[in-house]
């Protein structure tokens, strides 16, 4: 169903795993041998299908944005990045990173109500066991940001929101508390940065790992490290602040354009068929690339 293409062979690296967007390798030669090589492709996925159509430059945009954010957050939490000196074939879209013992939980912070959180709220008045005020609507700003963890689902399955107690039982009370605190600290910093650029950070998903004892000297042994990607349009909901109107779906800097087209009559796709959506038309590809680029340039202040 996911239809993930075969990862390209890279000199000095052994392919380990491919996800919807990223390909992971082990570096087996040279001074970085033993580290991991994480490559962001131009693939795009919707509704658990990896599309045959790619979005030009998407992998490089995600990588450059993550690197920028890792730098903004370095005083809060170290990142997994070791080097950007990568094979020429993947330069600009890949990083050398540490091996971490990843926590088996998706660390999600929400400052606004939408997505799966909205569905849970409509059903129970709560999100991940946190009671929220009545009469909130799609896009409502929450009284304060909340930590709403989710399980890490197998590839092709959906993550499931869980109460905080489930995180405590999985990783222990001390680690759960540290993950919650770090997640909310990262969200608070990023929300402020984004707001200054006219962008609302509605929510974001983070992944943390732990250095094994005897790990790198740049953080205490066993310290928590921010991994994977961070604060990109693939892992976060960014909305133009000037267009924010609670009570409706918000314009967003992500692949919502692709989802909307796939569900429209013009695509001719029947979601219940079990078949992948058809190839994207050029205008959808161009609009999606433009939205990713706009988010990158607005947030970082850098020109593509």
XYZ file of C-alpha atoms in Angstrom:
304
model
C 0.000 0.000 0.000
C 2.792 2.451 0.837
C 4.591 1.812 -2.452
C 7.959 3.081 -1.198
C 10.547 2.957 -4.008
C 13.872 1.218 -3.525
C 16.462 3.409 -1.841
C 19.427 4.361 -4.033
C 22.806 2.761 -3.359
C 25.313 5.182 -1.825
C 29.069 4.705 -1.691
C 30.341 3.999 1.807
C 26.865 3.442 3.249
C 24.580 0.468 3.837
C 20.840 0.920 3.511
C 18.946 0.069 6.701
C 15.374 1.274 6.345
C 13.049 3.480 4.324
C 10.034 5.397 5.576
C 7.453 7.456 3.758
C 9.918 10.273 3.134
C 13.335 9.335 4.557
C 15.909 6.669 3.749
C 18.256 5.593 6.547
C 21.752 4.216 6.031
C 24.670 3.143 8.183
C 27.978 4.777 7.315
C 30.460 1.933 6.860
C 33.537 3.783 5.576
C 35.544 6.853 6.500
C 35.771 8.966 9.658
C 31.998 8.849 10.277
C 31.789 5.045 10.127
C 29.267 3.754 12.642
C 27.061 6.828 12.467
C 23.799 6.991 10.543
C 23.085 8.804 7.288
C 19.531 10.162 7.083
C 18.372 11.193 3.623
C 15.186 13.193 2.980
C 13.639 12.338 -0.384
C 11.197 14.377 -2.464
C 8.489 11.788 -1.813
C 5.117 12.894 -0.540
C 2.475 10.765 1.161
C -1.217 11.242 1.806
C -3.713 8.899 3.450
C -0.927 6.314 3.957
C -0.048 6.209 0.261
C 3.376 7.276 -0.988
C 2.603 8.940 -4.282
C 4.430 8.203 -7.513
C 4.663 11.961 -8.037
C 7.402 13.782 -6.132
C 7.679 17.440 -5.081
C 10.901 18.988 -6.416
C 13.321 20.202 -3.707
C 11.074 18.966 -0.878
C 13.795 16.840 0.710
C 16.285 19.679 0.696
C 13.718 22.117 2.099
C 12.934 19.747 4.975
C 16.628 19.183 5.704
C 17.590 22.849 5.623
C 14.622 23.805 7.762
C 15.419 21.146 10.365
C 19.061 22.244 10.513
C 17.968 25.849 11.046
C 15.609 24.882 13.846
C 18.159 22.600 15.521
C 20.409 25.658 15.758
C 17.622 27.810 17.246
C 16.956 25.142 19.884
C 20.494 24.147 20.797
C 20.349 25.848 24.202
C 17.217 23.825 25.077
C 18.163 20.378 23.812
C 21.030 18.900 21.752
C 20.283 17.455 18.322
C 21.330 14.214 16.685
C 23.242 15.990 13.902
C 26.942 15.103 13.690
C 27.858 16.481 10.267
C 26.464 17.726 6.969
C 29.478 16.359 5.076
C 27.525 13.723 3.154
C 27.954 11.864 -0.159
C 27.684 14.170 -3.161
C 24.622 12.325 -4.491
C 22.574 13.431 -1.456
C 24.275 16.705 -0.582
C 21.819 19.247 0.775
C 19.176 16.670 1.642
C 21.005 14.499 4.156
C 22.779 14.616 7.507
C 25.143 12.354 9.400
C 23.550 11.690 12.774
C 24.099 9.827 16.001
C 22.721 6.442 16.835
C 20.191 6.967 19.602
C 17.927 4.773 21.661
C 14.693 6.358 20.475
C 11.810 6.764 22.893
C 8.788 4.799 21.622
C 6.467 7.787 21.780
C 5.515 10.656 19.489
C 5.877 13.840 21.540
C 3.186 16.238 20.357
C 2.555 19.767 21.570
C -0.666 21.571 20.649
C -1.405 25.239 21.034
C -4.497 25.124 18.837
C -7.281 22.603 18.425
C -7.462 20.794 15.089
C -6.800 17.422 13.462
C -7.007 14.311 15.618
C -7.130 16.473 18.738
C -10.320 18.092 17.491
C -11.864 14.692 16.795
C -11.038 13.512 20.314
C -12.376 16.731 21.821
C -15.660 16.455 19.944
C -16.075 12.899 21.204
C -15.017 13.351 24.849
C -14.300 17.010 25.610
C -10.693 15.972 26.201
C -7.456 15.426 24.308
C -5.204 12.703 25.686
C -7.090 12.860 28.974
C -6.720 16.638 29.291
C -10.093 18.319 29.793
C -10.585 21.419 27.671
C -13.086 24.288 27.904
C -16.474 23.790 26.237
C -17.457 25.306 22.888
C -14.035 25.155 21.247
C -14.044 24.883 17.459
C -11.649 23.914 14.689
C -8.692 26.287 14.964
C -9.415 27.539 18.499
C -6.383 28.680 20.441
C -6.049 26.676 23.646
C -5.766 28.403 27.048
C -2.203 27.075 27.170
C -0.193 24.586 25.090
C -0.720 20.939 26.009
C 1.379 17.786 25.699
C -0.606 15.198 23.754
C 1.551 12.121 23.162
C 0.852 9.384 20.655
C 2.044 5.857 20.092
C 4.582 5.253 17.341
C 2.645 3.153 14.862
C 4.146 0.685 12.421
C 4.783 2.017 8.934
C 1.455 2.396 7.175
C -0.586 2.517 10.387
C -1.885 5.584 12.187
C -0.383 6.940 15.397
C -2.874 6.806 18.275
C -3.276 9.554 20.862
C -2.689 8.269 24.399
C -2.958 9.768 27.908
C 0.150 10.915 29.729
C -0.113 7.934 32.075
C 0.579 5.649 29.112
C 3.875 7.420 28.520
C 4.798 7.050 32.177
C 4.102 3.336 32.038
C 6.156 2.963 28.847
C 9.276 4.994 29.642
C 9.013 5.643 33.382
C 7.821 8.679 35.313
C 11.127 10.583 35.241
C 11.650 10.209 31.498
C 7.989 10.989 30.777
C 8.258 14.213 32.761
C 11.456 15.196 30.957
C 9.917 14.511 27.545
C 6.824 16.536 28.376
C 8.872 19.474 29.648
C 11.203 19.478 26.629
C 8.330 19.175 24.175
C 6.532 22.165 25.654
C 9.757 24.183 25.849
C 10.495 23.525 22.174
C 6.939 24.411 21.215
C 7.019 27.651 23.213
C 10.290 28.758 21.587
C 9.169 27.802 18.074
C 5.696 29.310 18.488
C 7.238 32.645 19.425
C 9.701 32.571 16.518
C 6.957 31.670 14.052
C 4.553 34.292 15.377
C 7.176 37.003 14.864
C 7.229 35.981 11.196
C 3.457 36.092 10.818
C 2.971 32.328 11.129
C 0.955 30.367 13.682
C 2.466 27.093 14.863
C -0.698 25.158 15.657
C 1.003 21.940 16.733
C 4.162 19.951 16.209
C 5.427 16.411 16.562
C 8.883 15.732 18.001
C 10.975 12.611 18.397
C 13.551 12.199 21.120
C 16.218 9.632 21.805
C 18.760 8.938 24.484
C 22.505 8.649 24.152
C 23.843 5.383 25.508
C 26.293 5.643 28.392
C 29.682 6.554 26.986
C 28.132 8.558 24.133
C 29.227 11.853 22.637
C 30.793 14.365 24.985
C 28.568 17.221 23.793
C 25.844 16.173 26.247
C 25.733 14.241 29.499
C 25.802 10.471 29.178
C 22.300 9.189 28.776
C 21.053 12.712 27.959
C 17.930 13.304 25.894
C 18.560 14.300 22.272
C 16.204 15.739 19.652
C 16.218 13.549 16.540
C 14.642 12.934 13.148
C 13.251 16.170 11.664
C 12.033 19.166 13.601
C 9.437 21.868 12.949
C 8.991 21.242 9.237
C 5.709 21.359 7.297
C 5.743 17.548 7.389
C 5.838 17.386 11.197
C 3.998 20.580 12.136
C 0.944 22.633 11.264
C 1.912 26.137 10.186
C -0.870 28.624 9.400
C -0.678 32.166 8.016
C -1.558 34.310 11.037
C -3.411 36.897 8.965
C -5.789 34.224 7.626
C -6.554 32.559 10.969
C -10.298 32.330 11.589
C -11.452 29.779 14.206
C -14.418 27.666 13.196
C -13.151 26.477 9.844
C -10.228 24.634 8.314
C -7.187 26.921 8.149
C -4.936 27.633 5.206
C -1.667 25.817 5.836
C 1.954 25.570 4.731
C 1.976 21.853 4.061
C 0.614 19.115 1.804
C -3.040 19.968 2.427
C -3.163 21.126 -1.195
C -2.397 17.559 -2.258
C -4.977 16.054 0.086
C -7.642 18.483 -1.096
C -6.954 17.739 -4.753
C -7.003 13.963 -4.194
C -10.406 14.210 -2.498
C -11.844 16.521 -5.157
C -13.949 15.387 -8.095
C -11.247 16.547 -10.508
C -8.838 13.819 -9.339
C -11.295 11.026 -10.099
C -9.926 9.092 -7.110
C -12.115 6.871 -4.984
C -10.507 6.716 -1.539
C -12.439 3.555 -0.681
C -11.017 1.675 -3.660
C -7.776 0.733 -1.930
C -5.829 2.059 -4.906
C -3.306 4.867 -4.737
C -4.278 8.353 -5.880
C -3.424 9.214 -9.494
C -0.358 11.288 -10.441
C -0.514 14.904 -9.365
C -1.118 17.563 -12.005
C 1.652 20.102 -12.538
C -0.289 22.937 -10.921
C -0.695 20.952 -7.682
C 3.002 20.065 -7.682
C 3.979 23.713 -8.231
C 1.575 25.016 -5.555
C 2.786 22.471 -3.005
C 6.450 23.256 -3.647
C 5.652 26.970 -3.370
C 3.975 26.497 0.020
C 6.935 24.549 1.427
C 9.331 27.183 0.105
C 7.244 30.032 1.494
C 7.256 28.471 4.946
C 11.020 27.975 4.789
C 11.777 31.507 3.664
C 9.354 33.200 6.068
C 10.512 31.253 9.105
C 14.256 31.317 8.497
C 14.574 34.672 6.744
C 16.785 32.923 4.189
C 16.257 33.036 0.430
C 16.088 29.775 -1.487
